[in-house]
Amino acid sequence: MKETILRSGIDRRTLLTTLALLPALSVRPLSFSASAQTASSGPLPSWNEGSAKQAILDFVRDTTERANPKFVPPEERIATFDQDGTLWVEHPIYSQMVYCLDRVPVLTAQQPALKEVEPFKTLLSGSRGAMAGLSMRDFEKIVFATLAGMTTDEFEAEGRKWLASAKDPRWKRPYTELVYQPMLEVMTYLRANGFKTYIVTGFGQDFVRLYSQQVYGIPPEQVLGSALAVKYDYDKDGKPVLISEPCLLLNDSAAGKPESIHLMIGRRPNASFGNSTGDQQMLEYTGAGDRARLSMLVLHDDVIREYAYGPAQGLPDTKIGSFTPALYAEAREKNWTVISMKNDWKNIFSFG
């Protein structure tokens, strides 16, 4: 994708680097000079030996050995995963938000009056200071405006086209390659032991379904996420279509996660994986069940290989994927496992 969108005057590099100021991160240059460590044998080769890896191994053993009092029948084995910050990179800004920002020029070309309406006027101005002042509410307006009014078929075509061309500005790779190899191994290991794996994300359900099978091995019907309402209608040729409306049907964040799990899955998960306050209630809901339970949180504390943010453990504060001291304290109190990206993962990406 071109760095500069000429029609709108938006400099994409400027926009993303400006948005990167919002989390107040500490980022250091990458270094690939060190040779990769030799992968260990076993089901989780990208994990260092330690309590986090052992917690996963113990959980699978307890739930799959029939003689174990914590045994879970295969039909009841459910594992849920947050996506952004848990399965792939979420900084400096969520990938679907980048997609929506990239659609602003198309939207304002179709509706020129929006060029004088906030927050579109600020985005089109190219002012780094002004863009840094945009609120999360402003970004929600952008999401609604750029996604509503499209048919689901149009969104699928546009989304797939964007995913095939867009690249992360830091790694210069497609967003779908910025997946955490250790978490892919966890999903594979769980599925090999009879677990159904679900993605439960606060971002767009339809967006994640575009690539979930290819990237995670998770079929679209096992993706739960925030969703706009849709209306049944007909196109100009009389073909039935579904049109997205500017109305949030399901907010799949915080308490919305266990609510959607109940509505869409119908079983309490045995294992849940997250990384932020938006996943807190999902892990609480999982841990409240009987028999073996596994609740894990990814702590981004590797400033060299990825990013470092919290503000738990004295890490930099952030507006995206916040892992607060209160959440860290709850994890310790309830025996949730905190995964240190720096200490528990040998490799972060398959390409690194």
mmCIF file of C-alpha atoms in Angstrom:
data_model
loop_
_atom_site.group_PDB
_atom_site.id
_atom_site.type_symbol
_atom_site.label_atom_id
_atom_site.label_comp_id
_atom_site.label_asym_id
_atom_site.label_seq_id
_atom_site.Cartn_x
_atom_site.Cartn_y
_atom_site.Cartn_z
ATOM 1 C CA MET A 1 0.000 0.000 0.000
ATOM 2 C CA LYS A 2 1.304 3.443 -0.790
ATOM 3 C CA GLU A 3 2.498 5.395 2.233
ATOM 4 C CA THR A 4 0.749 8.533 1.021
ATOM 5 C CA ILE A 5 -2.911 8.617 0.049
ATOM 6 C CA LEU A 6 -2.855 11.384 -2.500
ATOM 7 C CA ARG A 7 -6.567 11.891 -2.870
ATOM 8 C CA SER A 8 -7.039 12.915 0.749
ATOM 9 C CA GLY A 9 -3.754 14.486 1.634
ATOM 10 C CA ILE A 10 -3.368 12.027 4.501
ATOM 11 C CA ASP A 11 0.201 10.937 4.976
ATOM 12 C CA ARG A 12 -0.190 7.395 6.265
ATOM 13 C CA ARG A 13 3.242 7.266 7.874
ATOM 14 C CA THR A 14 2.600 10.547 9.670
ATOM 15 C CA LEU A 15 -0.785 9.316 10.822
ATOM 16 C CA LEU A 16 0.485 6.053 12.250
ATOM 17 C CA THR A 17 3.518 7.569 13.911
ATOM 18 C CA THR A 18 1.288 10.213 15.455
ATOM 19 C CA LEU A 19 -1.098 7.605 16.754
ATOM 20 C CA ALA A 20 1.880 5.777 18.176
ATOM 21 C CA LEU A 21 2.291 8.705 20.562
ATOM 22 C CA LEU A 22 -1.051 7.908 22.181
ATOM 23 C CA PRO A 23 0.114 4.830 24.120
ATOM 24 C CA ALA A 24 3.274 6.604 25.366
ATOM 25 C CA LEU A 25 5.356 3.533 24.612
ATOM 26 C CA SER A 26 9.038 2.916 24.946
ATOM 27 C CA VAL A 27 10.327 1.397 21.704
ATOM 28 C CA ARG A 28 13.865 0.477 20.762
ATOM 29 C CA PRO A 29 15.307 -0.443 17.371
ATOM 30 C CA LEU A 30 15.037 -4.078 16.374
ATOM 31 C CA SER A 31 18.136 -6.185 16.120
ATOM 32 C CA PHE A 32 18.183 -9.406 14.142
ATOM 33 C CA SER A 33 21.924 -10.016 14.461
ATOM 34 C CA ALA A 34 21.612 -12.692 17.117
ATOM 35 C CA SER A 35 21.034 -16.154 15.765
ATOM 36 C CA ALA A 36 17.725 -17.802 16.622
ATOM 37 C CA GLN A 37 17.695 -20.293 19.445
ATOM 38 C CA THR A 38 17.315 -23.921 18.532
ATOM 39 C CA ALA A 39 13.720 -24.989 18.999
ATOM 40 C CA SER A 40 13.198 -27.490 21.781
ATOM 41 C CA SER A 41 11.367 -30.709 21.319
ATOM 42 C CA GLY A 42 7.843 -31.135 22.594
ATOM 43 C CA PRO A 43 4.465 -29.518 21.916
ATOM 44 C CA LEU A 44 5.487 -25.913 22.721
ATOM 45 C CA PRO A 45 8.911 -25.429 21.109
ATOM 46 C CA SER A 46 8.831 -21.619 21.183
ATOM 47 C CA TRP A 47 8.330 -21.536 24.949
ATOM 48 C CA ASN A 48 11.102 -21.377 27.513
ATOM 49 C CA GLU A 49 10.907 -23.811 30.392
ATOM 50 C CA GLY A 50 9.114 -22.182 33.287
ATOM 51 C CA SER A 51 5.858 -21.842 35.199
ATOM 52 C CA ALA A 52 3.864 -20.509 32.231
ATOM 53 C CA LYS A 53 4.718 -23.394 29.931
ATOM 54 C CA GLN A 54 4.251 -25.890 32.749
ATOM 55 C CA ALA A 55 0.803 -24.487 33.546
ATOM 56 C CA ILE A 56 -0.328 -25.284 29.995
ATOM 57 C CA LEU A 57 1.146 -28.779 30.057
ATOM 58 C CA ASP A 58 -0.369 -29.527 33.479
ATOM 59 C CA PHE A 59 -3.781 -28.252 32.386
ATOM 60 C CA VAL A 60 -3.859 -30.458 29.303
ATOM 61 C CA ARG A 61 -2.723 -33.476 31.315
ATOM 62 C CA ASP A 62 -5.365 -32.901 34.007
ATOM 63 C CA THR A 63 -8.229 -32.400 31.572
ATOM 64 C CA THR A 64 -7.437 -35.296 29.234
ATOM 65 C CA GLU A 65 -6.450 -38.157 31.579
ATOM 66 C CA ARG A 66 -9.611 -40.115 32.314
ATOM 67 C CA ALA A 67 -8.391 -41.206 35.728
ATOM 68 C CA ASN A 68 -7.747 -37.611 36.757
ATOM 69 C CA PRO A 69 -10.485 -36.051 38.954
ATOM 70 C CA LYS A 70 -10.179 -32.890 36.823
ATOM 71 C CA PHE A 71 -10.902 -34.787 33.582
ATOM 72 C CA VAL A 72 -13.099 -32.918 31.088
ATOM 73 C CA PRO A 73 -15.076 -34.900 28.478
ATOM 74 C CA PRO A 74 -13.987 -34.042 24.917
ATOM 75 C CA GLU A 75 -17.331 -32.472 24.008
ATOM 76 C CA GLU A 76 -16.934 -29.976 26.862
ATOM 77 C CA ARG A 77 -13.389 -28.844 26.118
ATOM 78 C CA ILE A 78 -13.493 -25.154 25.198
ATOM 79 C CA ALA A 79 -10.644 -22.618 24.999
ATOM 80 C CA THR A 80 -11.172 -18.934 24.197
ATOM 81 C CA PHE A 81 -8.572 -16.443 23.007
ATOM 82 C CA ASP A 82 -8.640 -12.690 22.803
ATOM 83 C CA GLN A 83 -6.972 -11.583 19.576
ATOM 84 C CA ASP A 84 -5.354 -8.119 19.696
ATOM 85 C CA GLY A 85 -2.342 -8.220 21.987
ATOM 86 C CA THR A 86 -2.925 -11.890 22.785
ATOM 87 C CA LEU A 87 -2.571 -13.565 19.391
ATOM 88 C CA TRP A 88 -0.997 -10.772 17.356
ATOM 89 C CA VAL A 89 0.434 -7.267 17.576
ATOM 90 C CA GLU A 90 -1.916 -4.483 18.679
ATOM 91 C CA HIS A 91 0.503 -1.534 18.853
ATOM 92 C CA PRO A 92 0.776 1.251 17.957
ATOM 93 C CA ILE A 93 -2.870 0.882 16.914
ATOM 94 C CA TYR A 94 -5.264 -1.965 16.190
ATOM 95 C CA SER A 95 -5.003 -3.326 12.661
ATOM 96 C CA GLN A 96 -8.713 -2.966 11.927
ATOM 97 C CA MET A 97 -8.506 0.669 12.972
ATOM 98 C CA VAL A 98 -5.772 1.124 10.370
ATOM 99 C CA TYR A 99 -8.132 -0.441 7.818
ATOM 100 C CA CYS A 100 -10.856 2.031 8.780
ATOM 101 C CA LEU A 101 -8.442 4.969 8.609
ATOM 102 C CA ASP A 102 -7.363 3.853 5.155
ATOM 103 C CA ARG A 103 -11.026 3.915 4.091
ATOM 104 C CA VAL A 104 -11.504 7.577 5.095
ATOM 105 C CA PRO A 105 -10.405 8.909 1.656
ATOM 106 C CA VAL A 106 -12.954 6.651 -0.053
ATOM 107 C CA LEU A 107 -15.683 7.766 2.320
ATOM 108 C CA THR A 108 -14.971 11.482 2.010
ATOM 109 C CA ALA A 109 -14.833 11.183 -1.785
ATOM 110 C CA GLN A 110 -18.315 9.689 -1.685
ATOM 111 C CA GLN A 111 -19.555 12.183 0.908
ATOM 112 C CA PRO A 112 -17.570 15.460 0.449
ATOM 113 C CA ALA A 113 -19.464 17.163 3.272
ATOM 114 C CA LEU A 114 -17.608 14.963 5.765
ATOM 115 C CA LYS A 115 -14.400 16.836 4.976
ATOM 116 C CA GLU A 116 -15.658 19.653 7.205
ATOM 117 C CA VAL A 117 -16.932 17.366 9.972
ATOM 118 C CA GLU A 118 -14.885 16.141 12.930
ATOM 119 C CA PRO A 119 -12.993 13.901 13.340
ATOM 120 C CA PHE A 120 -12.597 13.566 9.550
ATOM 121 C CA LYS A 121 -11.525 17.192 9.192
ATOM 122 C CA THR A 122 -8.679 16.638 11.650
ATOM 123 C CA LEU A 123 -7.552 13.463 9.910
ATOM 124 C CA LEU A 124 -7.499 15.180 6.535
ATOM 125 C CA SER A 125 -5.578 18.165 7.925
ATOM 126 C CA GLY A 126 -2.402 16.135 8.337
ATOM 127 C CA SER A 127 -1.637 17.949 11.601
ATOM 128 C CA ARG A 128 0.213 15.608 13.924
ATOM 129 C CA GLY A 129 -0.703 17.638 16.992
ATOM 130 C CA ALA A 130 -4.384 17.671 16.111
ATOM 131 C CA MET A 131 -4.467 13.956 15.330
ATOM 132 C CA ALA A 132 -2.767 13.112 18.622
ATOM 133 C CA GLY A 133 -5.647 14.871 20.374
ATOM 134 C CA LEU A 134 -8.319 12.590 18.919
ATOM 135 C CA SER A 135 -10.188 10.529 21.500
ATOM 136 C CA MET A 136 -11.225 6.891 21.381
ATOM 137 C CA ARG A 137 -14.762 8.186 20.855
ATOM 138 C CA ASP A 138 -13.517 9.954 17.713
ATOM 139 C CA PHE A 139 -12.090 6.686 16.436
ATOM 140 C CA GLU A 140 -15.382 4.924 17.157
ATOM 141 C CA LYS A 141 -17.093 7.477 14.913
ATOM 142 C CA ILE A 142 -14.610 6.654 12.167
ATOM 143 C CA VAL A 143 -15.294 2.931 12.535
ATOM 144 C CA PHE A 144 -19.066 3.394 12.280
ATOM 145 C CA ALA A 145 -18.809 5.746 9.317
ATOM 146 C CA THR A 146 -16.388 3.610 7.295
ATOM 147 C CA LEU A 147 -18.136 0.270 7.879
ATOM 148 C CA ALA A 148 -21.845 1.097 7.894
ATOM 149 C CA GLY A 149 -23.764 1.158 4.624
ATOM 150 C CA MET A 150 -21.727 -1.618 2.994
ATOM 151 C CA THR A 151 -23.143 -4.991 2.162
ATOM 152 C CA THR A 152 -21.430 -7.899 3.877
ATOM 153 C CA ASP A 153 -20.197 -9.070 0.466
ATOM 154 C CA GLU A 154 -18.682 -5.648 -0.259
ATOM 155 C CA PHE A 155 -16.968 -5.611 3.119
ATOM 156 C CA GLU A 156 -15.528 -9.069 2.531
ATOM 157 C CA ALA A 157 -14.115 -8.073 -0.862
ATOM 158 C CA GLU A 158 -12.679 -4.784 0.416
ATOM 159 C CA GLY A 159 -11.292 -6.387 3.568
ATOM 160 C CA ARG A 160 -9.523 -9.192 1.730
ATOM 161 C CA LYS A 161 -8.038 -6.710 -0.732
ATOM 162 C CA TRP A 162 -6.706 -4.555 2.100
ATOM 163 C CA LEU A 163 -5.252 -7.499 4.023
ATOM 164 C CA ALA A 164 -3.396 -8.644 0.911
ATOM 165 C CA SER A 165 -1.658 -5.290 0.455
ATOM 166 C CA ALA A 166 -1.408 -3.470 3.801
ATOM 167 C CA LYS A 167 1.809 -3.792 5.783
ATOM 168 C CA ASP A 168 2.784 -2.889 9.307
ATOM 169 C CA PRO A 169 5.074 0.189 9.239
ATOM 170 C CA ARG A 170 7.609 -1.289 11.660
ATOM 171 C CA TRP A 171 8.102 -4.811 10.350
ATOM 172 C CA LYS A 172 7.128 -4.109 6.713
ATOM 173 C CA ARG A 173 5.091 -7.302 6.680
ATOM 174 C CA PRO A 174 1.381 -8.047 6.247
ATOM 175 C CA TYR A 175 -0.546 -7.746 9.484
ATOM 176 C CA THR A 176 -1.509 -11.401 9.221
ATOM 177 C CA GLU A 177 2.151 -12.357 9.674
ATOM 178 C CA LEU A 178 2.473 -10.518 12.985
ATOM 179 C CA VAL A 179 1.075 -13.488 14.885
ATOM 180 C CA TYR A 180 2.709 -14.775 18.049
ATOM 181 C CA GLN A 181 4.250 -18.148 17.284
ATOM 182 C CA PRO A 182 4.013 -19.376 20.914
ATOM 183 C CA MET A 183 0.254 -18.772 20.926
ATOM 184 C CA LEU A 184 -0.181 -20.601 17.624
ATOM 185 C CA GLU A 185 1.535 -23.541 19.284
ATOM 186 C CA VAL A 186 -0.846 -23.374 22.251
ATOM 187 C CA MET A 187 -3.890 -23.461 19.973
ATOM 188 C CA THR A 188 -2.465 -26.364 17.984
ATOM 189 C CA TYR A 189 -1.624 -28.257 21.175
ATOM 190 C CA LEU A 190 -5.096 -27.737 22.627
ATOM 191 C CA ARG A 191 -6.834 -28.829 19.430
ATOM 192 C CA ALA A 192 -4.649 -31.932 19.288
ATOM 193 C CA ASN A 193 -6.028 -32.767 22.727
ATOM 194 C CA GLY A 194 -9.685 -32.381 21.854
ATOM 195 C CA PHE A 195 -10.295 -28.705 22.615
ATOM 196 C CA LYS A 196 -12.358 -26.430 20.389
ATOM 197 C CA THR A 197 -10.617 -23.076 20.101
ATOM 198 C CA TYR A 198 -12.537 -19.815 19.767
ATOM 199 C CA ILE A 199 -11.460 -16.240 19.186
ATOM 200 C CA VAL A 200 -13.340 -13.773 21.402
ATOM 201 C CA THR A 201 -12.308 -10.278 20.331
ATOM 202 C CA GLY A 202 -13.435 -6.770 21.110
ATOM 203 C CA PHE A 203 -12.860 -5.756 17.509
ATOM 204 C CA GLY A 204 -14.897 -6.598 14.441
ATOM 205 C CA GLN A 205 -16.226 -10.107 14.148
ATOM 206 C CA ASP A 206 -16.576 -9.912 10.363
ATOM 207 C CA PHE A 207 -13.030 -8.559 9.979
ATOM 208 C CA VAL A 208 -11.391 -11.372 11.958
ATOM 209 C CA ARG A 209 -13.451 -14.003 10.157
ATOM 210 C CA LEU A 210 -11.767 -12.991 6.891
ATOM 211 C CA TYR A 211 -8.470 -14.601 7.933
ATOM 212 C CA SER A 212 -9.124 -16.699 11.060
ATOM 213 C CA GLN A 213 -9.019 -20.032 9.228
ATOM 214 C CA GLN A 214 -5.861 -19.235 7.297
ATOM 215 C CA VAL A 215 -3.944 -17.581 10.150
ATOM 216 C CA TYR A 216 -5.131 -19.415 13.260
ATOM 217 C CA GLY A 217 -6.781 -22.580 11.987
ATOM 218 C CA ILE A 218 -10.038 -21.342 13.527
ATOM 219 C CA PRO A 219 -13.126 -21.438 11.264
ATOM 220 C CA PRO A 220 -15.261 -18.278 10.936
ATOM 221 C CA GLU A 221 -18.112 -19.772 12.966
ATOM 222 C CA GLN A 222 -15.754 -19.988 15.959
ATOM 223 C CA VAL A 223 -14.999 -16.249 15.923
ATOM 224 C CA LEU A 224 -16.935 -14.009 18.313
ATOM 225 C CA GLY A 225 -16.484 -10.270 18.149
ATOM 226 C CA SER A 226 -18.138 -6.881 18.203
ATOM 227 C CA ALA A 227 -20.680 -6.606 15.424
ATOM 228 C CA LEU A 228 -22.808 -3.995 13.712
ATOM 229 C CA ALA A 229 -26.461 -4.702 13.125
ATOM 230 C CA VAL A 230 -27.336 -5.832 9.605
ATOM 231 C CA LYS A 231 -30.489 -5.354 7.565
ATOM 232 C CA TYR A 232 -31.845 -7.795 5.004
ATOM 233 C CA ASP A 233 -32.461 -6.120 1.645
ATOM 234 C CA TYR A 234 -32.105 -6.563 -2.138
ATOM 235 C CA ASP A 235 -29.587 -5.073 -4.545
ATOM 236 C CA LYS A 236 -30.458 -3.470 -7.882
ATOM 237 C CA ASP A 237 -30.635 -6.906 -9.499
ATOM 238 C CA GLY A 238 -32.956 -8.309 -6.854
ATOM 239 C CA LYS A 239 -30.272 -10.374 -5.133
ATOM 240 C CA PRO A 240 -30.704 -10.714 -1.346
ATOM 241 C CA VAL A 241 -28.017 -8.838 0.600
ATOM 242 C CA LEU A 242 -27.189 -7.935 4.186
ATOM 243 C CA ILE A 243 -26.316 -4.264 4.779
ATOM 244 C CA SER A 244 -24.371 -3.103 7.828
ATOM 245 C CA GLU A 245 -26.064 -0.375 9.843
ATOM 246 C CA PRO A 246 -24.511 2.284 12.114
ATOM 247 C CA CYS A 247 -25.757 0.495 15.205
ATOM 248 C CA LEU A 248 -23.689 -1.708 17.492
ATOM 249 C CA LEU A 249 -25.452 -5.032 17.897
ATOM 250 C CA LEU A 250 -22.816 -6.660 20.120
ATOM 251 C CA ASN A 251 -20.034 -4.999 22.113
ATOM 252 C CA ASP A 252 -17.654 -7.873 22.677
ATOM 253 C CA SER A 253 -15.344 -6.272 25.220
ATOM 254 C CA ALA A 254 -15.084 -6.504 28.999
ATOM 255 C CA ALA A 255 -18.377 -7.946 30.329
ATOM 256 C CA GLY A 256 -19.537 -8.378 26.753
ATOM 257 C CA LYS A 257 -17.106 -11.266 26.316
ATOM 258 C CA PRO A 258 -18.678 -13.727 28.784
ATOM 259 C CA GLU A 259 -22.099 -12.573 27.622
ATOM 260 C CA SER A 260 -21.295 -13.404 23.996
ATOM 261 C CA ILE A 261 -19.650 -16.693 25.035
ATOM 262 C CA HIS A 262 -22.914 -17.719 26.677
ATOM 263 C CA LEU A 263 -25.018 -16.594 23.723
ATOM 264 C CA MET A 264 -22.816 -17.983 20.932
ATOM 265 C CA ILE A 265 -21.020 -20.986 22.453
ATOM 266 C CA GLY A 266 -23.313 -22.081 25.261
ATOM 267 C CA ARG A 267 -20.513 -23.529 27.402
ATOM 268 C CA ARG A 268 -18.200 -21.968 29.965
ATOM 269 C CA PRO A 269 -14.602 -22.136 28.698
ATOM 270 C CA ASN A 270 -12.111 -24.353 30.489
ATOM 271 C CA ALA A 271 -9.266 -22.074 29.392
ATOM 272 C CA SER A 272 -9.083 -18.404 28.454
ATOM 273 C CA PHE A 273 -6.229 -16.243 27.210
ATOM 274 C CA GLY A 274 -6.082 -12.447 27.210
ATOM 275 C CA ASN A 275 -3.756 -9.506 27.782
ATOM 276 C CA SER A 276 -5.710 -6.515 29.062
ATOM 277 C CA THR A 277 -8.518 -5.163 31.192
ATOM 278 C CA GLY A 278 -10.835 -5.879 28.274
ATOM 279 C CA ASP A 279 -10.308 -9.595 28.950
ATOM 280 C CA GLN A 280 -10.734 -9.462 32.730
ATOM 281 C CA GLN A 281 -14.355 -10.623 32.849
ATOM 282 C CA MET A 282 -13.719 -13.469 30.401
ATOM 283 C CA LEU A 283 -10.972 -14.835 32.640
ATOM 284 C CA GLU A 284 -13.133 -14.368 35.737
ATOM 285 C CA TYR A 285 -15.996 -16.247 34.068
ATOM 286 C CA THR A 286 -13.680 -19.062 33.019
ATOM 287 C CA GLY A 287 -12.126 -19.376 36.467
ATOM 288 C CA ALA A 288 -15.524 -19.593 38.186
ATOM 289 C CA GLY A 289 -16.182 -23.058 36.742
ATOM 290 C CA ASP A 290 -15.402 -26.378 38.327
ATOM 291 C CA ARG A 291 -12.709 -28.949 37.482
ATOM 292 C CA ALA A 292 -9.484 -27.813 35.808
ATOM 293 C CA ARG A 293 -9.315 -24.166 34.758
ATOM 294 C CA LEU A 294 -6.601 -22.186 33.002
ATOM 295 C CA SER A 295 -6.580 -18.376 32.843
ATOM 296 C CA MET A 296 -3.562 -16.695 31.246
ATOM 297 C CA LEU A 297 -2.582 -13.089 30.502
ATOM 298 C CA VAL A 298 0.167 -11.973 28.130
ATOM 299 C CA LEU A 299 2.342 -9.189 29.578
ATOM 300 C CA HIS A 300 4.061 -7.106 26.903
ATOM 301 C CA ASP A 301 7.441 -6.544 28.518
ATOM 302 C CA ASP A 302 9.811 -7.070 25.593
ATOM 303 C CA VAL A 303 10.815 -3.642 24.279
ATOM 304 C CA ILE A 304 13.407 -5.091 21.879
ATOM 305 C CA ARG A 305 11.509 -7.858 20.092
ATOM 306 C CA GLU A 306 8.026 -6.301 20.291
ATOM 307 C CA TYR A 307 6.743 -3.577 22.636
ATOM 308 C CA ALA A 308 6.679 -2.866 26.366
ATOM 309 C CA TYR A 309 3.542 -1.485 28.013
ATOM 310 C CA GLY A 310 1.455 -2.014 31.117
ATOM 311 C CA PRO A 311 1.289 0.041 33.291
ATOM 312 C CA ALA A 312 1.595 -3.038 35.511
ATOM 313 C CA GLN A 313 5.079 -3.836 36.776
ATOM 314 C CA GLY A 314 6.206 -0.266 36.156
ATOM 315 C CA LEU A 315 5.872 -0.552 32.379
ATOM 316 C CA PRO A 316 4.803 2.469 30.282
ATOM 317 C CA ASP A 317 1.126 3.356 30.372
ATOM 318 C CA THR A 318 -1.035 2.880 27.290
ATOM 319 C CA LYS A 319 -4.512 3.556 25.950
ATOM 320 C CA ILE A 320 -4.391 0.395 23.840
ATOM 321 C CA GLY A 321 -4.271 -2.987 25.555
ATOM 322 C CA SER A 322 -3.891 -1.682 29.100
ATOM 323 C CA PHE A 323 -2.628 -4.218 31.663
ATOM 324 C CA THR A 324 -3.168 -2.337 34.931
ATOM 325 C CA PRO A 325 -1.622 -2.985 38.341
ATOM 326 C CA ALA A 326 -5.109 -3.878 39.579
ATOM 327 C CA LEU A 327 -5.445 -6.562 36.897
ATOM 328 C CA TYR A 328 -1.979 -7.869 37.772
ATOM 329 C CA ALA A 329 -2.976 -8.057 41.448
ATOM 330 C CA GLU A 330 -6.174 -9.929 40.577
ATOM 331 C CA ALA A 331 -4.172 -12.399 38.488
ATOM 332 C CA ARG A 332 -1.920 -13.124 41.451
ATOM 333 C CA GLU A 333 -4.852 -13.406 43.844
ATOM 334 C CA LYS A 334 -6.774 -15.833 41.626
ATOM 335 C CA ASN A 335 -3.761 -17.855 40.455
ATOM 336 C CA TRP A 336 -4.021 -16.744 36.854
ATOM 337 C CA THR A 337 -0.782 -17.224 34.952
ATOM 338 C CA VAL A 338 0.951 -14.080 33.682
ATOM 339 C CA ILE A 339 3.019 -14.812 30.570
ATOM 340 C CA SER A 340 6.152 -12.693 30.302
ATOM 341 C CA MET A 341 6.769 -12.127 26.611
ATOM 342 C CA LYS A 342 10.399 -11.378 27.409
ATOM 343 C CA ASN A 343 11.105 -14.369 29.649
ATOM 344 C CA ASP A 344 8.649 -17.081 28.576
ATOM 345 C CA TRP A 345 8.916 -16.881 24.789
ATOM 346 C CA LYS A 346 12.009 -18.006 22.883
ATOM 347 C CA ASN A 347 10.622 -16.577 19.667
ATOM 348 C CA ILE A 348 7.797 -14.116 19.192
ATOM 349 C CA PHE A 349 7.179 -14.419 15.457
ATOM 350 C CA SER A 350 7.811 -17.244 13.045
ATOM 351 C CA PHE A 351 10.002 -14.905 10.962
ATOM 352 C CA GLY A 352 12.029 -13.607 13.931
#
